[in-house]
PDB file of C-alpha atoms and ligand atoms in Angstrom:
ATOM      1  CA  MET A  27       0.000   0.000   0.000  1.00 76.00           C
ATOM      2  CA  GLU A  28       2.912   2.352   0.769  1.00 82.00           C
ATOM      3  CA  ARG A  29       3.773   2.152  -2.926  1.00 83.00           C
ATOM      4  CA  PHE A  30       0.596   4.036  -3.780  1.00 81.00           C
ATOM      5  CA  PHE A  31      -0.406   6.041  -0.698  1.00 82.00           C
ATOM      6  CA  LYS A  32       1.561   7.926   1.949  1.00 86.00           C
ATOM      7  CA  ASP A  33       0.775   6.547   5.452  1.00 90.00           C
ATOM      8  CA  PRO A  34      -1.889   4.185   4.051  1.00 87.00           C
ATOM      9  CA  LEU A  35      -3.237   3.127   7.455  1.00 85.00           C
ATOM     10  CA  LYS A  36      -3.608   6.668   8.776  1.00 90.00           C
ATOM     11  CA  PHE A  37      -7.186   7.974   8.965  1.00 89.00           C
ATOM     12  CA  ASP A  38      -6.951  10.786   6.448  1.00 91.00           C
ATOM     13  CA  PRO A  39     -10.240  11.698   4.766  1.00 90.00           C
ATOM     14  CA  ASP A  40      -8.420  14.356   2.726  1.00 92.00           C
ATOM     15  CA  ARG A  41      -6.872  11.629   0.607  1.00 87.00           C
ATOM     16  CA  PHE A  42     -10.322  11.188  -0.967  1.00 82.00           C
ATOM     17  CA  HIS A  43     -10.712  14.888  -1.768  1.00 89.00           C
ATOM     18  CA  PRO A  44     -11.634  15.275  -5.449  1.00 84.00           C
ATOM     19  CA  ASP A  45      -8.405  17.208  -6.055  1.00 91.00           C
ATOM     20  CA  ALA A  46      -6.172  14.762  -4.186  1.00 88.00           C
ATOM     21  CA  PRO A  47      -3.919  12.714  -6.474  1.00 83.00           C
ATOM     22  CA  LYS A  48      -5.123   9.128  -6.765  1.00 80.00           C
ATOM     23  CA  PRO A  49      -2.912   6.678  -8.609  1.00 80.00           C
ATOM     24  CA  TYR A  50      -5.013   5.139 -11.354  1.00 78.00           C
ATOM     25  CA  TYR A  51      -6.258   1.583 -10.622  1.00 81.00           C
ATOM     26  CA  CYS A  52      -5.507   1.914  -6.910  1.00 79.00           C
ATOM     27  CA  TYR A  53      -8.896   3.159  -5.742  1.00 77.00           C
ATOM     28  CA  PHE A  54     -11.927   1.935  -7.666  1.00 83.00           C
ATOM     29  CA  PRO A  55     -14.823   1.003  -5.365  1.00 84.00           C
ATOM     30  CA  PHE A  56     -17.224   1.580  -8.262  1.00 91.00           C
ATOM     31  CA  ALA A  57     -15.014  -0.102 -10.857  1.00 91.00           C
ATOM     32  CA  LEU A  58     -13.452   1.767 -13.777  1.00 91.00           C
ATOM     33  CA  GLY A  59     -13.969   1.974 -17.495  1.00 92.00           C
ATOM     34  CA  PRO A  60     -17.092   1.732 -19.661  1.00 95.00           C
ATOM     35  CA  ARG A  61     -18.862  -0.804 -17.379  1.00 96.00           C
ATOM     36  CA  SER A  62     -18.241   1.080 -14.145  1.00 95.00           C
ATOM     37  CA  CYS A  63     -21.070   1.669 -11.692  1.00 96.00           C
ATOM     38  CA  LEU A  64     -23.996   3.686 -13.027  1.00 97.00           C
ATOM     39  CA  GLY A  65     -25.062   4.469  -9.459  1.00 97.00           C
ATOM     40  CA  LEU A  66     -21.751   6.071  -8.428  1.00 95.00           C
ATOM     41  CA  ASN A  67     -23.027   9.628  -8.040  1.00 96.00           C
ATOM     42  CA  PHE A  68     -26.316   8.528  -6.500  1.00 98.00           C
ATOM     43  CA  ALA A  69     -24.587   6.182  -4.027  1.00 97.00           C
ATOM     44  CA  GLN A  70     -22.065   8.804  -2.928  1.00 93.00           C
ATOM     45  CA  MET A  71     -24.745  11.463  -2.472  1.00 97.00           C
ATOM     46  CA  GLU A  72     -26.997   9.026  -0.603  1.00 98.00           C
ATOM     47  CA  ALA A  73     -24.155   8.028   1.735  1.00 96.00           C
ATOM     48  CA  LYS A  74     -23.482  11.690   2.558  1.00 95.00           C
ATOM     49  CA  VAL A  75     -27.175  12.457   3.180  1.00 98.00           C
ATOM     50  CA  VAL A  76     -27.707   9.377   5.380  1.00 98.00           C
ATOM     51  CA  MET A  77     -24.515  10.089   7.344  1.00 96.00           C
ATOM     52  CA  ALA A  78     -25.472  13.754   7.839  1.00 97.00           C
ATOM     53  CA  LYS A  79     -28.999  12.835   8.999  1.00 97.00           C
ATOM     54  CA  LEU A  80     -27.676  10.254  11.475  1.00 97.00           C
ATOM     55  CA  LEU A  81     -24.997  12.580  12.877  1.00 96.00           C
ATOM     56  CA  GLN A  82     -27.537  15.394  13.262  1.00 96.00           C
ATOM     57  CA  ARG A  83     -29.788  13.176  15.375  1.00 96.00           C
ATOM     58  CA  PHE A  84     -27.485  10.840  17.302  1.00 96.00           C
ATOM     59  CA  ASP A  85     -24.225  10.822  19.236  1.00 96.00           C
ATOM     60  CA  PHE A  86     -22.109   7.778  18.501  1.00 95.00           C
ATOM     61  CA  SER A  87     -19.437   6.563  20.897  1.00 94.00           C
ATOM     62  CA  LEU A  88     -17.252   3.623  20.148  1.00 92.00           C
ATOM     63  CA  VAL A  89     -17.312   0.673  22.561  1.00 94.00           C
ATOM     64  CA  PRO A  90     -13.652   0.236  23.597  1.00 94.00           C
ATOM     65  CA  GLY A  91     -11.478  -2.759  22.795  1.00 91.00           C
ATOM     66  CA  GLN A  92     -12.373  -3.391  19.167  1.00 90.00           C
ATOM     67  CA  SER A  93      -9.967  -4.790  16.622  1.00 87.00           C
ATOM     68  CA  PHE A  94     -10.593  -2.743  13.470  1.00 81.00           C
ATOM     69  CA  ASP A  95      -9.345  -5.613  11.355  1.00 89.00           C
ATOM     70  CA  ILE A  96     -10.344  -5.147   7.745  1.00 88.00           C
ATOM     71  CA  GLN A  97     -12.221  -7.693   5.661  1.00 92.00           C
ATOM     72  CA  ASP A  98     -11.658  -7.319   1.948  1.00 88.00           C
ATOM     73  CA  THR A  99     -14.732  -8.424   0.045  1.00 85.00           C
ATOM     74  CA  GLY A 100     -14.159  -6.348  -3.050  1.00 76.00           C
ATOM     75  CA  THR A 101     -15.016  -3.339  -0.957  1.00 77.00           C
ATOM     76  CA  LEU A 102     -13.515  -3.067   2.515  1.00 82.00           C
ATOM     77  CA  ARG A 103     -15.505  -3.565   5.683  1.00 89.00           C
ATOM     78  CA  PRO A 104     -14.680  -3.925   9.379  1.00 92.00           C
ATOM     79  CA  LYS A 105     -14.277  -7.636  10.161  1.00 92.00           C
ATOM     80  CA  SER A 106     -16.086  -7.580  13.513  1.00 91.00           C
ATOM     81  CA  GLY A 107     -18.384  -4.635  12.909  1.00 92.00           C
ATOM     82  CA  VAL A 108     -18.067  -1.271  14.598  1.00 92.00           C
ATOM     83  CA  ILE A 109     -19.867  -1.606  17.907  1.00 94.00           C
ATOM     84  CA  CYS A 110     -21.165   1.757  19.134  1.00 95.00           C
ATOM     85  CA  THR A 111     -23.346   3.176  21.842  1.00 95.00           C
ATOM     86  CA  ILE A 112     -25.906   5.452  20.235  1.00 96.00           C
ATOM     87  CA  LYS A 113     -27.779   8.200  22.072  1.00 95.00           C
ATOM     88  CA  HIS A 114     -30.425  10.471  20.639  1.00 95.00           C
ATOM     89  CA  ARG A 115     -29.154  14.042  20.891  1.00 93.00           C
ATOM     90  CA  LYS A 116     -32.540  15.300  22.168  1.00 87.00           C
ATOM     91  CA  TYR A 117     -33.100  12.709  24.884  1.00 80.00           C
ATOM     92  CA  LYS A 118     -29.791  12.467  26.740  1.00 65.00           C
ATOM     93  CA  ASN A 119     -29.812  11.230  30.362  1.00 59.00           C
TER      94      ASN A 119
HETATM   95  C1  HEM B  28     -21.817   1.982  -2.330  1.00 92.02           C
HETATM   96  C2  HEM B  28     -22.624   1.620  -3.336  1.00 92.02           C
HETATM   97  C3  HEM B  28     -22.170   0.971  -4.620  1.00 92.02           C
HETATM   98  C4  HEM B  28     -20.980   0.387  -4.939  1.00 92.02           C
HETATM   99  C5  HEM B  28     -19.722   0.220  -4.079  1.00 92.02           C
HETATM  100  C6  HEM B  28     -21.105  -0.081  -6.306  1.00 92.02           C
HETATM  101  C7  HEM B  28     -20.111  -0.746  -7.020  1.00 92.02           C
HETATM  102  C8  HEM B  28     -20.255  -1.213  -8.304  1.00 92.02           C
HETATM  103  C9  HEM B  28     -19.242  -1.940  -9.041  1.00 92.02           C
HETATM  104  C10 HEM B  28     -17.856  -2.318  -8.487  1.00 92.02           C
HETATM  105  C11 HEM B  28     -19.735  -2.220 -10.262  1.00 92.02           C
HETATM  106  C12 HEM B  28     -19.025  -2.990 -11.406  1.00 92.02           C
HETATM  107  C13 HEM B  28     -19.394  -4.448 -11.300  1.00 92.02           C
HETATM  108  C14 HEM B  28     -18.660  -5.262 -12.344  1.00 92.02           C
HETATM  109  O1  HEM B  28     -17.611  -4.848 -12.814  1.00 92.02           O
HETATM  110  O2  HEM B  28     -19.164  -6.327 -12.681  1.00 92.02           O
HETATM  111  C15 HEM B  28     -21.073  -1.676 -10.330  1.00 92.02           C
HETATM  112  C16 HEM B  28     -21.897  -1.757 -11.423  1.00 92.02           C
HETATM  113  C17 HEM B  28     -23.163  -1.235 -11.485  1.00 92.02           C
HETATM  114  N1  HEM B  28     -23.800  -0.512 -10.503  1.00 92.02           N
HETATM  115 FE1  HEM B  28     -23.051  -0.104  -8.684  1.00 92.02          FE
HETATM  116  N2  HEM B  28     -22.348   0.247  -6.792  1.00 92.02           N
HETATM  117  C18 HEM B  28     -23.026   0.904  -5.790  1.00 92.02           C
HETATM  118  C19 HEM B  28     -24.297   1.416  -5.851  1.00 92.02           C
HETATM  119  C20 HEM B  28     -25.104   1.398  -6.960  1.00 92.02           C
HETATM  120  C21 HEM B  28     -26.424   2.003  -7.046  1.00 92.02           C
HETATM  121  C22 HEM B  28     -27.100   2.769  -5.884  1.00 92.02           C
HETATM  122  C23 HEM B  28     -26.899   1.751  -8.298  1.00 92.02           C
HETATM  123  C24 HEM B  28     -28.212   2.145  -8.925  1.00 92.02           C
HETATM  124  C25 HEM B  28     -29.020   3.049  -8.424  1.00 92.02           C
HETATM  125  C26 HEM B  28     -25.884   1.000  -9.006  1.00 92.02           C
HETATM  126  C27 HEM B  28     -25.989   0.562 -10.285  1.00 92.02           C
HETATM  127  C28 HEM B  28     -25.045  -0.170 -10.977  1.00 92.02           C
HETATM  128  C29 HEM B  28     -25.216  -0.685 -12.321  1.00 92.02           C
HETATM  129  C30 HEM B  28     -26.460  -0.539 -13.200  1.00 92.02           C
HETATM  130  C31 HEM B  28     -24.031  -1.346 -12.648  1.00 92.02           C
HETATM  131  C32 HEM B  28     -23.712  -2.071 -13.963  1.00 92.02           C
HETATM  132  C33 HEM B  28     -23.046  -1.133 -14.945  1.00 92.02           C
HETATM  133  C34 HEM B  28     -22.682  -1.858 -16.219  1.00 92.02           C
HETATM  134  O3  HEM B  28     -22.556  -3.070 -16.192  1.00 92.02           O
HETATM  135  O4  HEM B  28     -22.529  -1.170 -17.244  1.00 92.02           O
HETATM  136  N3  HEM B  28     -24.812   0.805  -8.164  1.00 92.02           N
HETATM  137  N4  HEM B  28     -21.357  -1.066  -9.118  1.00 92.02           N
END
């Protein structure tokens, strides 16, 4: 991974900025070329809207002691989930 990205395991959302350099064929969650995903723009917009709506309404705190191992199934996902405590922002105790 170091061949393509600086500090690949560092959480750095800026590396996905539209202007950030991305080596071709190193990041293609929606595939590339003429048969790439038709839903790309929809899926990315939907993800942002859902995330914004959830973060507006709830506070998420991570349950400690999780592994963060990655499972590669074409797209990446956390192997053991991401266990959180979720509290509604309006109804906090
Ligand atoms: C996070 C969400 C999504 C991911 C990661 C994703 C990923 C992909 C990938 C990797 C392919 C290429 C599959 C292949 O090469 O055989 C693909 C194709 C396709 N996707 Fe998505 N997709 C997503 C959401 C969507 C949505 C929401 C739609 C429709 C509303 C959609 C419609 C399609 C279609 C129609 C194709 C086939 C394109 C073709 O064969 O010409 N996708 N997607």
